[in-house]
Amino acid sequence: MVMLKLPHEDGSLYAYTMRTQSEGSYAGIAGITGKPLKSRIAFSAAHVVCDPLANTDPLANAQVDWHATLAYRRYLWSLGLSVAEAMDTAQRGMGLGWETSKELIQRSVAEARAVGGHIACGAGTDHLIPCSQITLASIEQAYEEQCAFVQRQGGQIILMASRALARSAKGPDDYERVYGLILRQVSQPVILHWLGDMFDPALKGYWGHDSLEQAMEVCLRIIRTHADKIDGIKISLLDADKEIAMRRLLPQNVRMYTGDDFNYPTLIAGDEQGCSHALLGIFDAIAPAAAAAIQALDEGDLTRYSQLLEKTVPLARHIFQKPTSSYKTGIVFMAYLNGHQAHFRMIAGAESSRSVIHLARIFTLADQAGLLIDPEEAAKRMQHVLLLSGIH
């Protein structure tokens, strides 16, 4: 039996005995075929692995370990999942700049082509230099540049929310102008991306309104006007009722991709009036369980689907707790525990964004959900992290 000393929320220590005792009991998900999933499109937004041995400033100039980063994408594709590339899960705009994002997109699209994987890539305006004089025209040019790059590589565009537009727009008309111009130019349908300010405070008031109901009206107006250029919209508002309300108002050909890392099991399962597909950061951390659950849905086994996904929700809610923007730390920590990377370091030093108490809770929740591939190895890795905080 594996036992560790872990910290309580008050800093005191307690003895934790792992529930998952041996390799092979991993979430009860043996039998994943890796075949394309049928009933839902399921994107996992994917994290990047930094190079901890690069002799550069880890805050301002962190380097990517391309081998480990691409290997993780091959792992996601092997499960039948799709990859959402260069998104906020990859620390886009939070350590991952546009120049490195270009290389990431180029390499990942080529890798997807080689293995037959499905990929979509984030295009935004994050290479603009922040200043008070950013014009709508410069925002449009920035979107055009990034969209053109993704299209040249052969990737589907995820049209990311723009901090510059949120800062510069005077109202809903400016959003309709910018999005209209870009959507008229794209060569294939894109996925729109509405990221709530709980994920990125700089996006507060997106679509020209603080009220989510009014913002939704603007967004729906843009979607209806350009429905032939829109595959779907991914919304991350952590509000299931609002997602369902919007889902029911979408044109018939436009998909809803849930980005709700709190309520994804019920949103993906859907109701008599429709369902959400998935574009989720949490799928990076629970990839085998997510793939097995969608596979169960493909087979009409809603009971098994619910059993597999519901047990992951406590972990997801913990990883995405406030400040939600720090969720990437938990995602990478899960990859470290499960042996997908040899270290727990992140670009921009983001491994320090969560406390050791928070990380210890991730460990116990992952164990209780059966999400640790090799429990003994995960325990050793957890012990390394504890030692750095003086816990022996």
XYZ file of C-alpha atoms in Angstrom:
392
model
C 0.000 0.000 0.000
C 1.341 3.419 -0.981
C 1.178 6.101 1.708
C 2.277 9.738 1.554
C 2.345 12.652 3.961
C 0.218 15.357 2.375
C -0.694 18.857 3.576
C -4.169 19.843 4.742
C -5.515 23.273 3.794
C -4.266 24.622 7.132
C -0.750 23.370 6.383
C -0.808 20.466 8.818
C 0.220 17.069 7.515
C -1.772 13.852 7.319
C -1.106 10.328 6.083
C -2.828 9.581 2.777
C -3.146 5.991 1.582
C -3.649 5.713 -2.146
C -6.884 4.175 -3.345
C -5.508 3.022 -6.702
C -2.959 0.386 -5.813
C -1.530 -0.878 -9.065
C -1.058 -0.144 -12.697
C -3.942 -1.526 -14.721
C -6.886 -0.181 -12.706
C -6.659 3.090 -14.630
C -10.229 4.467 -14.586
C -11.578 1.142 -15.798
C -11.046 2.278 -19.395
C -9.408 -0.709 -21.025
C -10.635 -1.226 -24.528
C -10.329 2.279 -25.978
C -10.180 1.631 -29.693
C -8.569 4.916 -30.780
C -11.015 5.029 -33.683
C -12.530 8.409 -34.596
C -15.340 9.284 -32.219
C -18.735 9.437 -33.903
C -21.432 10.912 -31.694
C -19.508 14.029 -30.643
C -16.531 16.023 -31.887
C -14.191 16.064 -28.892
C -11.278 18.483 -28.953
C -8.692 18.444 -26.209
C -6.932 21.776 -25.928
C -3.319 20.655 -25.497
C -0.574 21.973 -23.214
C 3.034 22.529 -24.218
C 6.071 20.993 -22.524
C 8.864 23.416 -21.793
C 12.554 22.583 -22.134
C 13.876 22.825 -18.546
C 17.512 22.606 -19.705
C 17.373 25.558 -22.099
C 19.888 28.179 -20.968
C 17.534 31.122 -21.443
C 15.413 33.352 -19.222
C 12.597 30.972 -18.186
C 10.198 33.864 -17.642
C 10.778 35.937 -20.768
C 12.197 33.378 -23.177
C 11.152 29.871 -22.158
C 11.825 27.210 -24.764
C 9.545 24.379 -25.886
C 10.542 20.725 -25.759
C 9.253 19.873 -29.219
C 9.728 16.128 -28.908
C 7.658 15.829 -25.713
C 5.094 18.389 -26.887
C 4.400 16.581 -30.157
C 4.459 13.188 -28.451
C 1.621 14.338 -26.233
C -0.431 15.326 -29.257
C 0.174 11.908 -30.815
C -1.066 10.402 -27.556
C -4.302 12.429 -27.734
C -4.883 11.411 -31.356
C -4.204 7.758 -30.494
C -7.220 7.897 -28.172
C -9.477 9.221 -30.930
C -9.552 12.778 -29.599
C -9.037 15.895 -31.706
C -6.451 18.533 -30.791
C -7.137 22.234 -30.314
C -3.720 23.789 -30.815
C -2.096 26.996 -29.572
C -4.996 27.868 -27.283
C -5.000 29.206 -23.730
C -4.251 25.688 -22.419
C -0.914 26.008 -24.243
C -0.416 29.272 -22.295
C -1.202 31.339 -25.379
C -0.760 34.963 -24.367
C 0.497 33.790 -20.972
C 4.036 32.760 -21.865
C 3.479 31.435 -25.383
C 3.872 34.251 -27.912
C 2.874 34.332 -31.559
C 6.308 33.514 -32.965
C 6.533 30.296 -30.958
C 2.838 29.627 -31.620
C 3.548 29.685 -35.347
C 6.168 26.996 -34.984
C 3.839 24.995 -32.726
C 1.013 25.216 -35.267
C 3.282 24.326 -38.170
C 4.762 21.312 -36.411
C 1.431 20.083 -35.028
C -0.476 20.368 -38.299
C 2.299 18.398 -40.027
C 2.124 15.791 -37.262
C -1.661 15.590 -37.567
C -1.330 15.025 -41.292
C 1.207 12.257 -40.717
C -0.969 10.310 -38.259
C -4.417 11.198 -39.602
C -5.346 13.311 -36.583
C -7.960 16.068 -36.482
C -6.619 19.497 -35.501
C -7.806 23.074 -35.258
C -5.540 26.013 -34.376
C -5.963 29.295 -32.570
C -5.707 32.530 -34.563
C -5.907 35.834 -32.742
C -4.278 39.231 -32.390
C -1.758 38.561 -29.628
C 1.265 39.729 -31.628
C 0.005 43.328 -31.466
C 2.077 45.485 -29.137
C -0.245 46.679 -26.351
C -0.811 50.417 -26.439
C -3.646 52.891 -26.140
C -3.625 53.644 -29.875
C -4.520 50.220 -31.287
C -7.074 50.794 -34.040
C -9.750 48.496 -35.380
C -7.879 48.411 -38.670
C -4.720 47.125 -36.950
C -6.778 44.490 -35.121
C -8.291 43.380 -38.417
C -4.832 43.158 -39.979
C -3.579 41.117 -37.032
C -6.475 38.656 -37.350
C -5.894 38.455 -41.112
C -2.215 37.646 -40.625
C -2.795 34.860 -38.140
C -5.763 33.369 -40.003
C -3.771 33.351 -43.236
C -0.910 31.547 -41.497
C -3.174 28.808 -40.104
C -4.842 28.370 -43.492
C -1.483 28.076 -45.259
C -0.500 25.262 -42.923
C -3.757 23.463 -43.682
C -5.307 23.824 -40.246
C -8.849 24.724 -39.311
C -9.095 28.151 -37.667
C -10.281 28.716 -34.131
C -10.944 32.452 -34.132
C -9.758 33.399 -30.669
C -11.138 36.243 -28.598
C -8.947 39.350 -28.826
C -7.714 41.302 -25.824
C -6.931 44.187 -28.156
C -10.490 44.253 -29.462
C -11.918 44.080 -25.939
C -9.763 47.111 -25.073
C -10.378 49.126 -28.234
C -13.980 48.428 -29.241
C -16.453 51.214 -28.496
C -19.445 48.915 -28.620
C -21.119 45.950 -30.365
C -20.844 47.547 -33.819
C -17.051 47.326 -33.654
C -17.217 43.592 -32.945
C -19.613 43.085 -35.840
C -17.282 45.036 -38.118
C -14.125 43.131 -37.197
C -15.645 39.653 -37.128
C -17.606 40.327 -40.308
C -14.475 41.346 -42.201
C -12.535 38.259 -41.099
C -15.349 35.779 -41.619
C -15.964 36.973 -45.146
C -12.323 36.172 -45.977
C -11.805 32.696 -44.490
C -11.705 29.781 -46.919
C -13.395 27.222 -44.656
C -15.740 27.422 -41.641
C -14.081 28.474 -38.390
C -14.771 27.851 -34.729
C -15.489 31.047 -32.809
C -14.051 31.310 -29.323
C -15.798 33.122 -26.468
C -13.620 33.012 -23.378
C -15.168 34.450 -20.238
C -13.315 36.933 -18.062
C -12.922 34.293 -15.342
C -10.383 32.699 -17.728
C -8.909 36.009 -18.888
C -9.853 39.237 -17.065
C -8.692 41.252 -20.101
C -11.730 39.932 -22.010
C -14.292 41.506 -19.688
C -17.169 43.074 -21.613
C -16.555 41.035 -24.763
C -19.048 41.583 -27.611
C -19.570 45.089 -26.234
C -21.572 44.271 -23.097
C -20.902 43.286 -19.492
C -24.284 41.551 -19.436
C -23.906 37.988 -20.733
C -27.438 38.054 -22.122
C -26.758 41.179 -24.181
C -23.332 39.903 -25.224
C -24.945 36.669 -26.397
C -27.372 38.615 -28.594
C -24.471 40.346 -30.355
C -22.594 37.085 -30.793
C -25.682 35.325 -32.172
C -26.265 38.185 -34.592
C -22.739 37.736 -35.967
C -23.208 33.959 -36.199
C -26.525 34.225 -38.030
C -25.139 36.759 -40.491
C -22.122 34.563 -41.317
C -23.479 31.080 -40.585
C -21.959 29.611 -43.753
C -18.466 30.533 -42.479
C -18.912 29.181 -38.956
C -18.471 25.537 -37.966
C -19.358 26.266 -34.368
C -18.694 28.345 -31.298
C -16.777 27.331 -28.196
C -17.943 29.177 -25.088
C -16.180 29.065 -21.731
C -18.477 30.869 -19.313
C -18.816 28.133 -16.635
C -22.597 28.634 -16.798
C -24.447 25.579 -18.104
C -27.825 27.310 -18.336
C -26.473 30.097 -20.536
C -24.687 27.610 -22.783
C -27.877 25.584 -23.230
C -29.894 28.733 -23.931
C -27.420 29.818 -26.599
C -27.164 26.308 -28.044
C -30.896 26.297 -28.711
C -30.654 29.578 -30.608
C -27.825 28.619 -32.971
C -28.486 28.113 -36.681
C -28.962 24.441 -37.534
C -25.544 24.089 -39.177
C -23.573 25.728 -36.324
C -22.315 23.520 -33.497
C -21.961 24.386 -29.849
C -18.582 23.343 -28.454
C -18.667 23.356 -24.695
C -15.724 24.964 -22.964
C -17.390 24.515 -19.559
C -14.855 22.639 -17.448
C -17.365 22.400 -14.572
C -20.476 21.003 -16.280
C -19.195 19.126 -19.335
C -20.771 15.680 -18.663
C -24.360 16.923 -18.840
C -23.684 19.442 -21.612
C -22.068 16.843 -23.862
C -24.779 14.282 -23.090
C -27.350 16.892 -24.099
C -31.135 16.781 -23.934
C -34.089 16.265 -26.241
C -33.334 19.595 -27.935
C -29.658 19.032 -28.702
C -26.189 18.558 -27.297
C -22.803 20.234 -27.078
C -19.644 18.967 -28.703
C -16.444 19.556 -26.732
C -13.413 21.835 -26.838
C -12.059 21.501 -23.346
C -8.863 22.123 -21.442
C -9.761 19.480 -18.859
C -9.703 16.797 -21.580
C -5.910 17.222 -21.611
C -5.790 15.994 -18.007
C -8.456 13.275 -18.279
C -7.890 12.254 -21.898
C -8.381 8.458 -21.593
C -11.523 8.836 -19.484
C -12.881 11.442 -21.907
C -12.199 9.246 -24.941
C -13.700 6.178 -23.293
C -16.796 8.144 -22.284
C -17.439 9.453 -25.803
C -16.837 5.949 -27.130
C -19.502 4.684 -24.711
C -21.826 7.385 -26.011
C -21.115 6.180 -29.551
C -22.286 2.743 -28.436
C -25.439 4.127 -26.833
C -24.264 3.321 -23.299
C -25.221 6.494 -21.437
C -24.764 4.819 -18.046
C -21.110 4.023 -18.701
C -20.612 7.476 -20.237
C -21.882 9.108 -17.048
C -19.890 6.802 -14.776
C -16.657 7.620 -16.583
C -17.065 11.399 -16.794
C -18.884 12.225 -13.555
C -16.029 10.861 -11.430
C -13.662 13.353 -13.118
C -15.722 16.431 -12.229
C -14.336 17.001 -8.675
C -10.822 17.054 -10.157
C -11.885 19.432 -12.934
C -13.590 21.811 -10.532
C -10.484 21.854 -8.362
C -8.073 22.437 -11.259
C -10.245 25.269 -12.593
C -10.936 26.951 -9.248
C -10.271 30.686 -8.918
C -8.085 32.199 -10.174
C -9.282 30.141 -13.138
C -6.547 31.497 -15.389
C -4.045 29.410 -13.372
C -5.674 26.131 -14.404
C -2.799 25.372 -16.798
C -0.619 24.510 -13.794
C -2.948 21.673 -12.822
C -3.101 20.399 -16.400
C 0.692 20.171 -16.646
C 0.928 18.680 -13.159
C -1.370 15.836 -14.252
C 0.836 15.242 -17.313
C 3.860 15.091 -15.001
C 2.196 12.676 -12.574
C 1.202 10.402 -15.452
C 4.677 10.267 -16.972
C 3.993 12.268 -20.125
C 6.886 14.566 -19.247
C 9.936 14.084 -17.074
C 9.609 17.287 -15.051
C 7.128 19.736 -13.543
C 8.366 22.943 -15.122
C 6.347 25.308 -17.298
C 6.985 28.188 -19.648
C 6.951 31.529 -17.848
C 7.544 29.698 -14.563
C 3.795 29.001 -14.285
C 4.377 25.907 -12.149
C 4.517 28.333 -9.224
C 0.966 29.593 -9.882
C -0.590 27.023 -7.538
C 0.339 26.071 -3.975
C 1.646 22.684 -2.918
C -1.626 22.246 -1.015
C -3.528 22.717 -4.293
C -1.241 20.236 -6.060
C -1.626 17.658 -3.296
C -5.386 17.877 -3.685
C -5.032 17.267 -7.441
C -3.066 14.133 -6.588
C -5.718 12.745 -4.228
C -8.629 13.591 -6.541
C -6.860 12.002 -9.504
C -6.189 8.893 -7.420
C -9.798 8.684 -6.241
C -11.056 9.049 -9.821
C -8.706 6.317 -11.067
C -6.853 8.748 -13.332
C -3.275 7.841 -12.408
C -1.776 5.540 -15.029
C 0.958 4.144 -12.761
C 0.072 4.924 -9.124
C 3.475 4.007 -7.685
C 5.316 6.217 -10.174
C 2.809 9.035 -9.585
C 3.456 8.751 -5.844
C 7.213 9.046 -6.394
C 6.690 12.145 -8.516
C 4.346 13.650 -5.940
C 7.019 13.041 -3.302
C 9.569 14.983 -5.360
C 7.222 17.986 -5.401
C 6.560 17.657 -1.649
C 10.292 17.603 -0.901
C 10.699 20.970 -2.628
C 8.290 22.361 -0.032
C 10.133 20.770 2.867
C 7.706 17.866 3.343
C 9.655 14.655 4.030
